[in-house]
Backbone as JSON, one array per atom type, in Angstrom:
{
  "sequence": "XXXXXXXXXXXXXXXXXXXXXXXXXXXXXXXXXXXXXXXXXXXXXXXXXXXXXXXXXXXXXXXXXXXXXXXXXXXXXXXXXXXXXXXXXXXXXXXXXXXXXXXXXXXXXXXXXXXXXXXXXXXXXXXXXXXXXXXXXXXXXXXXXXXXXXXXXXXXXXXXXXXXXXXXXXXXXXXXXXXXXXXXXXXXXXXXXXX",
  "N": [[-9.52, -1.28, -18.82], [-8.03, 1.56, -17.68], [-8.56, 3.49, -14.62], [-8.64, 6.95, -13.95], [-7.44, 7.84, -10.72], [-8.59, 9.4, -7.31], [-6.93, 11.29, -6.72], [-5.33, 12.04, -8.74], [-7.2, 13.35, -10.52], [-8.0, 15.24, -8.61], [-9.75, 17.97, -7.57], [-9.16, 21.88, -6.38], [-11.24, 22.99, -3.69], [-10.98, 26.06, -3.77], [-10.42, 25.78, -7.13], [-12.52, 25.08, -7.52], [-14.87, 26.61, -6.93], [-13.8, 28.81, -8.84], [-14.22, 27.81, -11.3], [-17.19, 27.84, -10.9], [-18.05, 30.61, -11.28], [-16.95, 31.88, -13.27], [-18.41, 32.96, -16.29], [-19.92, 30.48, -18.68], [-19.46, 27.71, -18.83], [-20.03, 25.78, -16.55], [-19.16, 23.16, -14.78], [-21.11, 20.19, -13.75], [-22.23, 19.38, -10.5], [-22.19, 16.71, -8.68], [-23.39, 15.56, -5.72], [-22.9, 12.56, -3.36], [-23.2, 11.96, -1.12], [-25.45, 11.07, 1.79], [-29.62, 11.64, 1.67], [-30.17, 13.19, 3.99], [-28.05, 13.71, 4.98], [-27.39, 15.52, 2.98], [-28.87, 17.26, 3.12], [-28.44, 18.88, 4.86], [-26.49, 20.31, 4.69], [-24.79, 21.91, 1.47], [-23.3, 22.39, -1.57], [-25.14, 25.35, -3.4], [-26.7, 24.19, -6.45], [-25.63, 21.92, -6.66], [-26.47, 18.35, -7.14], [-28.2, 15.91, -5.61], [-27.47, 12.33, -5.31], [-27.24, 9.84, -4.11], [-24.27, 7.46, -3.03], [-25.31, 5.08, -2.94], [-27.5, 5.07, -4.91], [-26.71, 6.06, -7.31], [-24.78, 3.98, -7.97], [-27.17, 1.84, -8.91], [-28.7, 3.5, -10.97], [-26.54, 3.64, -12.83], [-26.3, 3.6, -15.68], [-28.46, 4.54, -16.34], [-28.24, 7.57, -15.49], [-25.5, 7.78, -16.55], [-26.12, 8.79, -19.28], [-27.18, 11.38, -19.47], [-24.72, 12.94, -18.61], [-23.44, 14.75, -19.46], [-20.84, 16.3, -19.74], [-18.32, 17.95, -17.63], [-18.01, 16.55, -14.81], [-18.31, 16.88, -11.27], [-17.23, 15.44, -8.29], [-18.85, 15.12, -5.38], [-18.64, 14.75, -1.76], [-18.44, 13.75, 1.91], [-15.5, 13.97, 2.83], [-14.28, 13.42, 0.2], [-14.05, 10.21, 0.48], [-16.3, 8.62, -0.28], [-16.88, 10.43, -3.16], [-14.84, 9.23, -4.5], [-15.47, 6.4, -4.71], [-17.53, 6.98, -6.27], [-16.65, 8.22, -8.72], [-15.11, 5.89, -9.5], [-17.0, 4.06, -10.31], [-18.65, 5.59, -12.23], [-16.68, 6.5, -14.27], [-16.09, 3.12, -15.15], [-18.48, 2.88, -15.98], [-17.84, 4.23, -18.66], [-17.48, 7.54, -18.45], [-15.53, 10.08, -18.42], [-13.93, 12.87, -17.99], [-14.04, 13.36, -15.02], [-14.19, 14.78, -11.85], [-13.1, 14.87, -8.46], [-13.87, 16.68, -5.47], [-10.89, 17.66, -3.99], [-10.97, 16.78, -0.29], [-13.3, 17.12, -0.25], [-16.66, 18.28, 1.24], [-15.75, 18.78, 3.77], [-13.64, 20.57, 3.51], [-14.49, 22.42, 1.39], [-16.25, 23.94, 2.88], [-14.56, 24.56, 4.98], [-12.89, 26.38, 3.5], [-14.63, 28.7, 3.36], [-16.87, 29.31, 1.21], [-19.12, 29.3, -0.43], [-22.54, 27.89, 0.61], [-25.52, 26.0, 1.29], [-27.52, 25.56, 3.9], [-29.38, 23.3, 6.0], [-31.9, 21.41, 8.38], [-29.84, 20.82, 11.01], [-27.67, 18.39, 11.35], [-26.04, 15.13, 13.06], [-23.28, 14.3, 11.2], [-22.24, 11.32, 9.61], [-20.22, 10.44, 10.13], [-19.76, 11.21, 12.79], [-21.57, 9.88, 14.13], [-20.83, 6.89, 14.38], [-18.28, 7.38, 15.35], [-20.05, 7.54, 18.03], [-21.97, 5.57, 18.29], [-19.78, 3.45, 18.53], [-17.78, 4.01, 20.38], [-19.91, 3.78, 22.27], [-20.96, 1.23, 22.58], [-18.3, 0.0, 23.21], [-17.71, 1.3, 25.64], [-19.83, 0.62, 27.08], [-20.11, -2.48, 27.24], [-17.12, -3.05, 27.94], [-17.5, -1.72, 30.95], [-19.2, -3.98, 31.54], [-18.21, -5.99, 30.96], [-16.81, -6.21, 33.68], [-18.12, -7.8, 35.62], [-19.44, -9.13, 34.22], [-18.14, -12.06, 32.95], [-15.95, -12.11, 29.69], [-18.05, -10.35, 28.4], [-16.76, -8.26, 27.53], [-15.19, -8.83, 25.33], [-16.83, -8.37, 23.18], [-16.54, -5.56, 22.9], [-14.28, -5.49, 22.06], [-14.4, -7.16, 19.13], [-15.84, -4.77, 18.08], [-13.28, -2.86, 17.85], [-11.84, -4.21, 16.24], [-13.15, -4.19, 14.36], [-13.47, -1.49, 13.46], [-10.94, -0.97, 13.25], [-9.8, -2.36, 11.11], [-11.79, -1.0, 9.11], [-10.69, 1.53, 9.16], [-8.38, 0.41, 7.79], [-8.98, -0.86, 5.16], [-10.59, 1.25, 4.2], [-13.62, 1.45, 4.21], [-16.5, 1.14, 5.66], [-18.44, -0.4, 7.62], [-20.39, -0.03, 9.62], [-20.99, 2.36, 8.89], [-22.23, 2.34, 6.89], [-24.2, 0.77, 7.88], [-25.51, 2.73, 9.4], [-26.42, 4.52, 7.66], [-28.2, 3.55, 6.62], [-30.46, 4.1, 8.11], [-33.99, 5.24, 9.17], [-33.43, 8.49, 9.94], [-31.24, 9.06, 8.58], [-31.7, 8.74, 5.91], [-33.28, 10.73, 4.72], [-35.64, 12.07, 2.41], [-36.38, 9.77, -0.28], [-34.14, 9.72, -2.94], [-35.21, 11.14, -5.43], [-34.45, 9.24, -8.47], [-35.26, 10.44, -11.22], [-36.45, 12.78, -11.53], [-33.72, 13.9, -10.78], [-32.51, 13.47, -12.92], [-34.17, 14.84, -14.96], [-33.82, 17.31, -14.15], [-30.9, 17.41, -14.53], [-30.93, 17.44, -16.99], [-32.83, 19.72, -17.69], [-30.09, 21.49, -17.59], [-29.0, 21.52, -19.75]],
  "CA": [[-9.65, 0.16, -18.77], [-7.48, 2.45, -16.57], [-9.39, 4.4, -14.04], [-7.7, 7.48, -12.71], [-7.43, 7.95, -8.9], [-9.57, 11.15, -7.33], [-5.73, 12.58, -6.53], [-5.23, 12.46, -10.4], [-8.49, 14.09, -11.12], [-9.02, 16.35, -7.81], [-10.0, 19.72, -8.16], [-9.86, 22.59, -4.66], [-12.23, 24.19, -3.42], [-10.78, 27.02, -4.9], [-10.7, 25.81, -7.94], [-13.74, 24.84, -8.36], [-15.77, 28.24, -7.12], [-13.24, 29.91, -9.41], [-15.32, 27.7, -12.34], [-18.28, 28.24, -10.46], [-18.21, 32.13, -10.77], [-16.54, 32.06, -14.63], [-19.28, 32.76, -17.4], [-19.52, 29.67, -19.17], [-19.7, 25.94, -18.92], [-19.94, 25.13, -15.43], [-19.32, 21.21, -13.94], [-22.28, 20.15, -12.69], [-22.03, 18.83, -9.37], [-23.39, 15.61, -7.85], [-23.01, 15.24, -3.97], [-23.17, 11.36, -3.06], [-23.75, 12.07, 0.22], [-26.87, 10.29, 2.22], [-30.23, 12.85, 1.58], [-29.94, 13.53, 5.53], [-26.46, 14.52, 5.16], [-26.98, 16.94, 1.6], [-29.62, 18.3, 3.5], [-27.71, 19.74, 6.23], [-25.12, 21.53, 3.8], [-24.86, 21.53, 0.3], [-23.45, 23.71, -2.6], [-25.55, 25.64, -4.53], [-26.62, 23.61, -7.57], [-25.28, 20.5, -6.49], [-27.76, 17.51, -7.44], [-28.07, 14.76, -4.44], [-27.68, 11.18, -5.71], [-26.34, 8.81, -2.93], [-23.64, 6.4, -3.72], [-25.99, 3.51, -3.57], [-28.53, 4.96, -5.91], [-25.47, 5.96, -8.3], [-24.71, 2.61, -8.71], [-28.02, 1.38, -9.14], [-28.98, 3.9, -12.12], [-25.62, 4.49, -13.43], [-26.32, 4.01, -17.08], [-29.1, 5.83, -16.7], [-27.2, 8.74, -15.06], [-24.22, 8.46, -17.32], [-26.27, 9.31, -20.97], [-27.31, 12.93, -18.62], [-23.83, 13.76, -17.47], [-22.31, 14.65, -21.19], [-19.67, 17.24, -19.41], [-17.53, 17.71, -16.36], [-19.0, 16.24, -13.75], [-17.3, 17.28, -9.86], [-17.93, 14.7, -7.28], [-19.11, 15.96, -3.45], [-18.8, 13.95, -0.71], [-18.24, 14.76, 3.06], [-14.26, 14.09, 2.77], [-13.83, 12.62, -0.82], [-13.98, 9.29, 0.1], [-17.31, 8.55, -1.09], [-16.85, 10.51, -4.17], [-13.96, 8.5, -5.5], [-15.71, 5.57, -5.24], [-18.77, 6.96, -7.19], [-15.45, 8.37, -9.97], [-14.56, 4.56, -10.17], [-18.42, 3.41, -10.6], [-18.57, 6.38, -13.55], [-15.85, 5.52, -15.28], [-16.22, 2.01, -15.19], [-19.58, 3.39, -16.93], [-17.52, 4.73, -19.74], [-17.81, 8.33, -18.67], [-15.13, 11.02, -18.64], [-14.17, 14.23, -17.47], [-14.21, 13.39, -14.26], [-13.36, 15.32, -10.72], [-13.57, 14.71, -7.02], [-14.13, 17.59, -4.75], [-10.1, 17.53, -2.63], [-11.12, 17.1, 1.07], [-14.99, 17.43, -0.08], [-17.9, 19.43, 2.07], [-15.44, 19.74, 4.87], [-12.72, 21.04, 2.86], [-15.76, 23.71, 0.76], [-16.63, 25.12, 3.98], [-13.22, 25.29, 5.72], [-12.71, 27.32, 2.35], [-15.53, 29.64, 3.41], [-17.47, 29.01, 0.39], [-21.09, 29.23, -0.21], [-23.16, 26.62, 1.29], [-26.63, 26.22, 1.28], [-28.03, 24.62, 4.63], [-31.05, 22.98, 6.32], [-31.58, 21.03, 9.23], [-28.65, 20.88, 11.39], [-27.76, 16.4, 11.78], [-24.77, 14.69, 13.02], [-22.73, 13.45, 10.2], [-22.16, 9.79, 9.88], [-18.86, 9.83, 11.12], [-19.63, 11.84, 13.94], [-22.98, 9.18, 14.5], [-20.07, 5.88, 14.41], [-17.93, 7.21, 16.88], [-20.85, 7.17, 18.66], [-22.43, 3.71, 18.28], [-19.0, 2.54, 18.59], [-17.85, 4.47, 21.84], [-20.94, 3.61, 23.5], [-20.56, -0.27, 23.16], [-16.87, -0.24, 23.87], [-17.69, 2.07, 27.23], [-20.92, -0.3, 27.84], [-19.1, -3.48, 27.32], [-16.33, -2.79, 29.14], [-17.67, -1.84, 32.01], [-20.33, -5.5, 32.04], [-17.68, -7.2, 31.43], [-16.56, -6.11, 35.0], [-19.42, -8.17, 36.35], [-20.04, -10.66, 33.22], [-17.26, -12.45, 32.01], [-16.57, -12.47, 28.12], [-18.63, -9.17, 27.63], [-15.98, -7.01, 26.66], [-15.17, -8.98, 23.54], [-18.0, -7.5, 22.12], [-15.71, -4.14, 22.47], [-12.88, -6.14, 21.16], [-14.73, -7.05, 18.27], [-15.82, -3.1, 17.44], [-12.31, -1.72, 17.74], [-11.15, -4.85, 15.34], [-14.01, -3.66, 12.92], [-12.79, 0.05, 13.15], [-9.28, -1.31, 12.6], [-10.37, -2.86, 9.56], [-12.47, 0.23, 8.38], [-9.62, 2.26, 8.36], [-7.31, 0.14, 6.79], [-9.65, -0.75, 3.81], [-10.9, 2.98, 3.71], [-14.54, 1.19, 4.33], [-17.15, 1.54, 7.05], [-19.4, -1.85, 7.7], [-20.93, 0.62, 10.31], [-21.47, 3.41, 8.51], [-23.22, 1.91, 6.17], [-25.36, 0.77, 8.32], [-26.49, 3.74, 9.86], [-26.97, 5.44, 6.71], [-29.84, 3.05, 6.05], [-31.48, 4.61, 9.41], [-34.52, 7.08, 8.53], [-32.95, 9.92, 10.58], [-29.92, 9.6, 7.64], [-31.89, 9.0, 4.6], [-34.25, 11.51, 3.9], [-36.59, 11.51, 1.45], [-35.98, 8.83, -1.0], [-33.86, 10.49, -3.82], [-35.92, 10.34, -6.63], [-33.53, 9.6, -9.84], [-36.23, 10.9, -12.11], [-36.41, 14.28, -10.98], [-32.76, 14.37, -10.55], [-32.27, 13.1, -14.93], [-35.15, 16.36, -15.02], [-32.79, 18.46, -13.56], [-29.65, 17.26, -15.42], [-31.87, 17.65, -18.76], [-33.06, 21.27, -18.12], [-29.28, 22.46, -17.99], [-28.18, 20.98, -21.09]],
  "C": [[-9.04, 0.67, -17.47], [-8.04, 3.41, -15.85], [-8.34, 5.5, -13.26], [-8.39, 7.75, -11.23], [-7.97, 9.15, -8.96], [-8.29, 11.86, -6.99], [-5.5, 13.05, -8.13], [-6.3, 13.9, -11.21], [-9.0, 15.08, -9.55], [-9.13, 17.59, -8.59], [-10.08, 20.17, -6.62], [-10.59, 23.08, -4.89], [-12.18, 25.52, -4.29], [-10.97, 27.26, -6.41], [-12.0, 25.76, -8.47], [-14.71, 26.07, -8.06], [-15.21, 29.16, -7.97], [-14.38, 29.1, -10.89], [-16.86, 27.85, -12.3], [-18.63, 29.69, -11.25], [-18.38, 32.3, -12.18], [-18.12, 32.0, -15.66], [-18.68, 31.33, -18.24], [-19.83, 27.92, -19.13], [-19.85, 25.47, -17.58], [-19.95, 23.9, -14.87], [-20.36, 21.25, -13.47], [-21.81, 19.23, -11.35], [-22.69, 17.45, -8.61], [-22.72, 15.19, -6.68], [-23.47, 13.56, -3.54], [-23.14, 11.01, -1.88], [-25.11, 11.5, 0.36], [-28.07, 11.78, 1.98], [-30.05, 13.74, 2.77], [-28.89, 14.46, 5.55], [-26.38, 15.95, 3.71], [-27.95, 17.81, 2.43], [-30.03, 19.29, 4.39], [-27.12, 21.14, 6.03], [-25.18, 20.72, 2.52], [-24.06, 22.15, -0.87], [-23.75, 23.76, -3.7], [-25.43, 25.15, -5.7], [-26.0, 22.58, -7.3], [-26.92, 19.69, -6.81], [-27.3, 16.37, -6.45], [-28.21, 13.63, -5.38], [-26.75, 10.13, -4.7], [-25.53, 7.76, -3.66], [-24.42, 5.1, -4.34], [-26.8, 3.54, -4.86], [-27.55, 5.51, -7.35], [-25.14, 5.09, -8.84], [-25.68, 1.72, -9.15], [-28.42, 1.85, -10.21], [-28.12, 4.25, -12.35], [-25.54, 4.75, -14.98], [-27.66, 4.85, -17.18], [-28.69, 7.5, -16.49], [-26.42, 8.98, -16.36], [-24.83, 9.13, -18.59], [-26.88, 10.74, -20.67], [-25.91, 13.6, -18.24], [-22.81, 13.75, -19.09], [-21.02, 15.59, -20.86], [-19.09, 17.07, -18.25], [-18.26, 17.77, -15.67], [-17.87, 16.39, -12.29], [-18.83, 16.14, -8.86], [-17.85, 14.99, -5.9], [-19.27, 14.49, -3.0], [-18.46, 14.5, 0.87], [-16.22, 15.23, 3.07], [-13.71, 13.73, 1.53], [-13.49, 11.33, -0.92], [-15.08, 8.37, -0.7], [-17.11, 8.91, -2.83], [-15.77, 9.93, -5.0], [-14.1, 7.26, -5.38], [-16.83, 5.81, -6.08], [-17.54, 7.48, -8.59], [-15.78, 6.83, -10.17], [-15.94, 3.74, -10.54], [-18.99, 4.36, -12.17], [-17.86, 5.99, -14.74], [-15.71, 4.71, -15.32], [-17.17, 2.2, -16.55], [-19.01, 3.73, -18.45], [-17.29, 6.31, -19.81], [-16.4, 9.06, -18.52], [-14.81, 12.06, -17.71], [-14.85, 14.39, -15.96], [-13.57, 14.31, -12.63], [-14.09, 15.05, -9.36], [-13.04, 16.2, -6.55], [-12.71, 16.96, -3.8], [-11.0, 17.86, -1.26], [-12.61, 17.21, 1.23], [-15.85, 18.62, 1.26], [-16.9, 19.72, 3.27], [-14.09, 20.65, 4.26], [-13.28, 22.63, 2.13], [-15.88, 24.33, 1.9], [-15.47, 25.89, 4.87], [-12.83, 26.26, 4.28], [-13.53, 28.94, 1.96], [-16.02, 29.92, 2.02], [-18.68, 28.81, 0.45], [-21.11, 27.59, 0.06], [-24.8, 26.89, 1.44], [-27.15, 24.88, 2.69], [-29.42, 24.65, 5.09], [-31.19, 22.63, 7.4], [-30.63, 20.66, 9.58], [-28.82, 19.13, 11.98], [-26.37, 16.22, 12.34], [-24.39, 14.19, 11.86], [-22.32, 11.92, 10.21], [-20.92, 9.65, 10.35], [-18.47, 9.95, 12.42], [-20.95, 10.33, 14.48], [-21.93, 7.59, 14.66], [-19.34, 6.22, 15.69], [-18.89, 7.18, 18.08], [-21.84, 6.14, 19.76], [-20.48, 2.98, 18.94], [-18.28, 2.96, 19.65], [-18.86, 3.95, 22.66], [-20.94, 1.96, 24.01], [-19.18, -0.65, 23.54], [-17.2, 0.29, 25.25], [-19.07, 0.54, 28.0], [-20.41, -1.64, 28.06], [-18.1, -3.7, 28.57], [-16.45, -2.84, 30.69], [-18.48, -3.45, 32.57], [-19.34, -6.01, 32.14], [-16.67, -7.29, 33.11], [-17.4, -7.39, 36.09], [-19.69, -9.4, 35.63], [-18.75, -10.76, 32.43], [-16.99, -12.56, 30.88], [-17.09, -11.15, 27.57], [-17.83, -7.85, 27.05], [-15.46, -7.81, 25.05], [-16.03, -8.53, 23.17], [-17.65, -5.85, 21.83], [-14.63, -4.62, 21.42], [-13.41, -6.2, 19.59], [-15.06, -5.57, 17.61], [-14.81, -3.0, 17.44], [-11.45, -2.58, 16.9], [-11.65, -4.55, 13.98], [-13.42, -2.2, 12.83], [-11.51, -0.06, 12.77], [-9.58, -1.31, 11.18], [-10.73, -1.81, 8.47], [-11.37, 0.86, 7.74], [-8.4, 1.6, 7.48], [-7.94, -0.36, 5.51], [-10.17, 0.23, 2.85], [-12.44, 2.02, 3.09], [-14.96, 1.36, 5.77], [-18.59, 0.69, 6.83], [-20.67, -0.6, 8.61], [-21.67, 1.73, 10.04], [-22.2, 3.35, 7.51], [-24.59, 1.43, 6.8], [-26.27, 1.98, 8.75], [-26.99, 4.85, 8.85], [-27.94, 4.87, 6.19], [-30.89, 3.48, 7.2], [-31.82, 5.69, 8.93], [-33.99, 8.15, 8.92], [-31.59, 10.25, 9.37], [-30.46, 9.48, 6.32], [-32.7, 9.85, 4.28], [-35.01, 11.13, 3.54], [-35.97, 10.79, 0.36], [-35.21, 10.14, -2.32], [-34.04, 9.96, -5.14], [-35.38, 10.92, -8.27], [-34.22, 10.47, -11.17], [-36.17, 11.98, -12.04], [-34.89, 14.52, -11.18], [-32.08, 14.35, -12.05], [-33.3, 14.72, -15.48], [-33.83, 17.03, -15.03], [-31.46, 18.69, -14.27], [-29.65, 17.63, -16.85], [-31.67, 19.03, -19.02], [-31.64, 22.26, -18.16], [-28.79, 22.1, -19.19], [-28.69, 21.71, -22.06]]
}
């Protein structure tokens, strides 16, 4: 089975508040963003389901998502791996959000926010600045201790050339990024009552 790519199947910003607005059938939206991170910024009517828990109930998901489904993420890389975990599923009528949540807002487009968080990419350079600067400097003093920078800026190499993040995964399992557990049940509710 041929999966298309999220360039095949994007949709802009534009477009998609222009189906937003239209009487009619509307895409439903599912943001696969961490809860932490949907619950910063969001748009209206989006349904939170994190990548991981996407792939964990996806056949239960997919027999709820009988129409165009638009995938949120912070930049669209997330959501075109939850596309290729869908259609794998068998499902259809698929679209990724071009450029995702930062792309919707640079579009000045509704947004519905909450507590204000760092985003996980902003929370990596972080972690991964701080042991390259800490490093660095020990190993002034302790021989050897800057490989342990070396190693981070070979893993960030890596990241970007796989278009993965060992790191960012991790810190999206830290409570300050998950929220409240996102509970699939409620969220199959929700998918129900628009149908």
């Amino acid at each position: 089975m041929t999966t298309r790519t999220s360039r095949d199947a994007g949709l802009t910003p534009a477009a998609l508040q222009q189906q937003l607005l239209a009487n009619g059938d509307a895409p439903r939206l599912l943001d696969v963003r961490t809860p932490g991170e949907f619950r910063t910024s969001h748009i209206p009517g989006a349904h939170n389901v994190p990548l991981s828990t996407l792939r964990e109930h996806v056949a239960e998901l997919r027999t709820h998502l009988d129409g165009g489904v638009v995938l949120v993420c912070r930049s669209g890389t997330r959501a075109a791996r939850a596309e290729e975990t869908l259609a794998e599923a068998g499902l259809a009528d698929l679209r990724v959000l071009d450029g995702g949540m930062l792309a919707w807002e640079a579009a000045g487009a509704p947004v519905e926010r909450g507590e204000a968080r760092w985003d996980l990419e902003r929370q990596v350079r972080l972690v991964a600045g701080s042991v390259v600067l800490v490093t660095g400097v020990a190993g002034l003093f302790l021989p050897g201790v800057h490989l342990i920078g070396t190693t981070i800026g070979a893993g960030l190499t890596f990241a970007a050339l796989s278009n993965t993040c060992a790191m960012g995964m991790l810190l999206s399992k830290l409570p300050y990024n998950r929220g409240p557990r996102t509970d699939v049940r409620t969220v199959i509710a929700s998918l129900r009552g628009r149908s």
